[in-house]
Amino acid sequence: MAARRREPLEVEMGSGNVFADLELPDADKLKIKSGLVLEITRAMRRLGLTQMEAAKRMGIPQPKVSGMLRGDFTNLSERKLMDCLNRLGYDIEIKVTPTRQPVGHLVLAFA
């Protein structure tokens, strides 16, 4: 059996935002939304909620919950996702600080 030659693997360092790396429009917003959806998913698991129960508690239709959990959150604003987290028992704090850079950036941090 002949040994297979392996081609060198090319690795590129990511920016920390997969949406920006994929050159998607509104990459910063998508990163924030995905972080909020991830936390909503964790909250649902922690609370033991079904999609229907979570939908009722968050005030959105169950099909939107299903879509959100599958990664389709384009039809939900950041504000609505934050409202969903509030309804699941989370406080949200927005902190604004000056930056040394010409343009600031958005950061989402969870405790």
Short mmCIF file of C-alpha atoms in Angstrom, two decimals:
data_model
loop_
_atom_site.label_atom_id
_atom_site.label_comp_id
_atom_site.label_asym_id
_atom_site.label_seq_id
_atom_site.Cartn_x
_atom_site.Cartn_y
_atom_site.Cartn_z
CA MET A 1 0.00 0.00 0.00
CA ALA A 2 1.46 3.35 -1.06
CA ALA A 3 1.69 6.17 1.43
CA ARG A 4 -0.54 9.13 0.66
CA ARG A 5 1.10 12.49 0.25
CA ARG A 6 -0.54 15.17 2.27
CA GLU A 7 -0.78 18.64 0.90
CA PRO A 8 0.15 21.40 3.32
CA LEU A 9 -2.88 22.76 5.12
CA GLU A 10 -3.39 26.49 4.68
CA VAL A 11 -4.71 28.19 7.81
CA GLU A 12 -5.95 31.74 7.99
CA MET A 13 -6.45 33.52 11.30
CA GLY A 14 -10.03 34.71 11.79
CA SER A 15 -10.99 38.20 12.89
CA GLY A 16 -13.13 37.00 15.79
CA ASN A 17 -16.28 37.69 13.78
CA VAL A 18 -17.17 34.85 11.43
CA PHE A 19 -19.74 37.07 9.70
CA ALA A 20 -17.05 39.64 8.85
CA ASP A 21 -14.72 36.85 7.73
CA LEU A 22 -17.46 35.71 5.34
CA GLU A 23 -17.78 39.34 4.19
CA LEU A 24 -21.47 39.49 5.05
CA PRO A 25 -23.14 42.89 5.25
CA ASP A 26 -23.91 44.11 8.78
CA ALA A 27 -21.42 41.61 10.24
CA ASP A 28 -21.29 43.44 13.59
CA LYS A 29 -25.08 43.29 13.96
CA LEU A 30 -25.10 39.60 13.03
CA LYS A 31 -22.44 38.86 15.65
CA ILE A 32 -24.47 40.66 18.33
CA LYS A 33 -27.68 38.89 17.29
CA SER A 34 -26.02 35.47 17.27
CA GLY A 35 -24.66 36.09 20.77
CA LEU A 36 -28.11 37.07 22.02
CA VAL A 37 -29.67 34.00 20.39
CA LEU A 38 -27.03 31.79 21.99
CA GLU A 39 -27.92 33.22 25.39
CA ILE A 40 -31.65 32.76 24.70
CA THR A 41 -30.96 29.11 23.86
CA ARG A 42 -29.03 28.67 27.12
CA ALA A 43 -31.86 30.33 29.07
CA MET A 44 -34.46 28.04 27.50
CA ARG A 45 -32.40 24.98 28.44
CA ARG A 46 -31.75 26.28 31.95
CA LEU A 47 -35.46 26.91 32.46
CA GLY A 48 -36.47 23.63 30.78
CA LEU A 49 -38.80 25.41 28.36
CA THR A 50 -40.26 23.91 25.21
CA GLN A 51 -40.35 26.10 22.12
CA MET A 52 -44.05 26.74 22.70
CA GLU A 53 -43.52 27.71 26.35
CA ALA A 54 -40.59 29.94 25.44
CA ALA A 55 -42.55 31.57 22.62
CA LYS A 56 -45.40 32.41 24.99
CA ARG A 57 -43.03 33.80 27.60
CA MET A 58 -41.03 35.84 25.03
CA GLY A 59 -44.15 37.11 23.24
CA ILE A 60 -43.26 35.77 19.80
CA PRO A 61 -44.81 33.01 17.67
CA GLN A 62 -43.40 29.49 18.09
CA PRO A 63 -42.27 29.30 14.43
CA LYS A 64 -40.03 32.33 15.07
CA VAL A 65 -38.52 30.54 18.08
CA SER A 66 -37.89 27.49 15.91
CA GLY A 67 -36.29 29.59 13.19
CA MET A 68 -34.19 31.50 15.71
CA LEU A 69 -32.86 28.26 17.20
CA ARG A 70 -31.92 27.10 13.69
CA GLY A 71 -29.97 30.30 13.03
CA ASP A 72 -32.62 32.33 11.22
CA PHE A 73 -32.75 35.51 13.27
CA THR A 74 -32.66 38.04 10.44
CA ASN A 75 -36.33 38.89 11.03
CA LEU A 76 -35.71 39.75 14.71
CA SER A 77 -34.09 43.01 15.77
CA GLU A 78 -31.41 43.27 18.43
CA ARG A 79 -33.95 45.10 20.57
CA LYS A 80 -36.50 42.29 20.24
CA LEU A 81 -33.86 39.68 21.14
CA MET A 82 -32.94 41.71 24.23
CA ASP A 83 -36.63 41.91 25.12
CA CYS A 84 -36.81 38.11 24.80
CA LEU A 85 -33.91 37.76 27.23
CA ASN A 86 -35.61 40.15 29.67
CA ARG A 87 -38.76 38.03 29.52
CA LEU A 88 -36.64 34.93 30.25
CA GLY A 89 -35.33 36.54 33.44
CA TYR A 90 -32.15 38.29 32.29
CA ASP A 91 -31.04 41.84 33.02
CA ILE A 92 -29.25 43.65 30.20
CA GLU A 93 -26.77 46.43 30.80
CA ILE A 94 -25.46 48.63 27.99
CA LYS A 95 -22.14 50.29 28.72
CA VAL A 96 -20.79 53.12 26.56
CA THR A 97 -17.13 54.15 26.83
CA PRO A 98 -14.87 56.36 24.71
CA THR A 99 -12.38 54.63 22.42
CA ARG A 100 -8.89 55.59 21.31
CA GLN A 101 -9.69 54.38 17.80
CA PRO A 102 -11.27 56.63 15.15
CA VAL A 103 -14.35 54.37 15.12
CA GLY A 104 -15.71 52.40 18.07
CA HIS A 105 -16.99 48.84 18.01
CA LEU A 106 -19.71 46.70 19.56
CA VAL A 107 -18.87 44.07 22.17
CA LEU A 108 -21.26 41.56 23.71
CA ALA A 109 -20.19 40.16 27.07
CA PHE A 110 -22.05 37.65 29.25
CA ALA A 111 -21.59 37.12 32.97
#
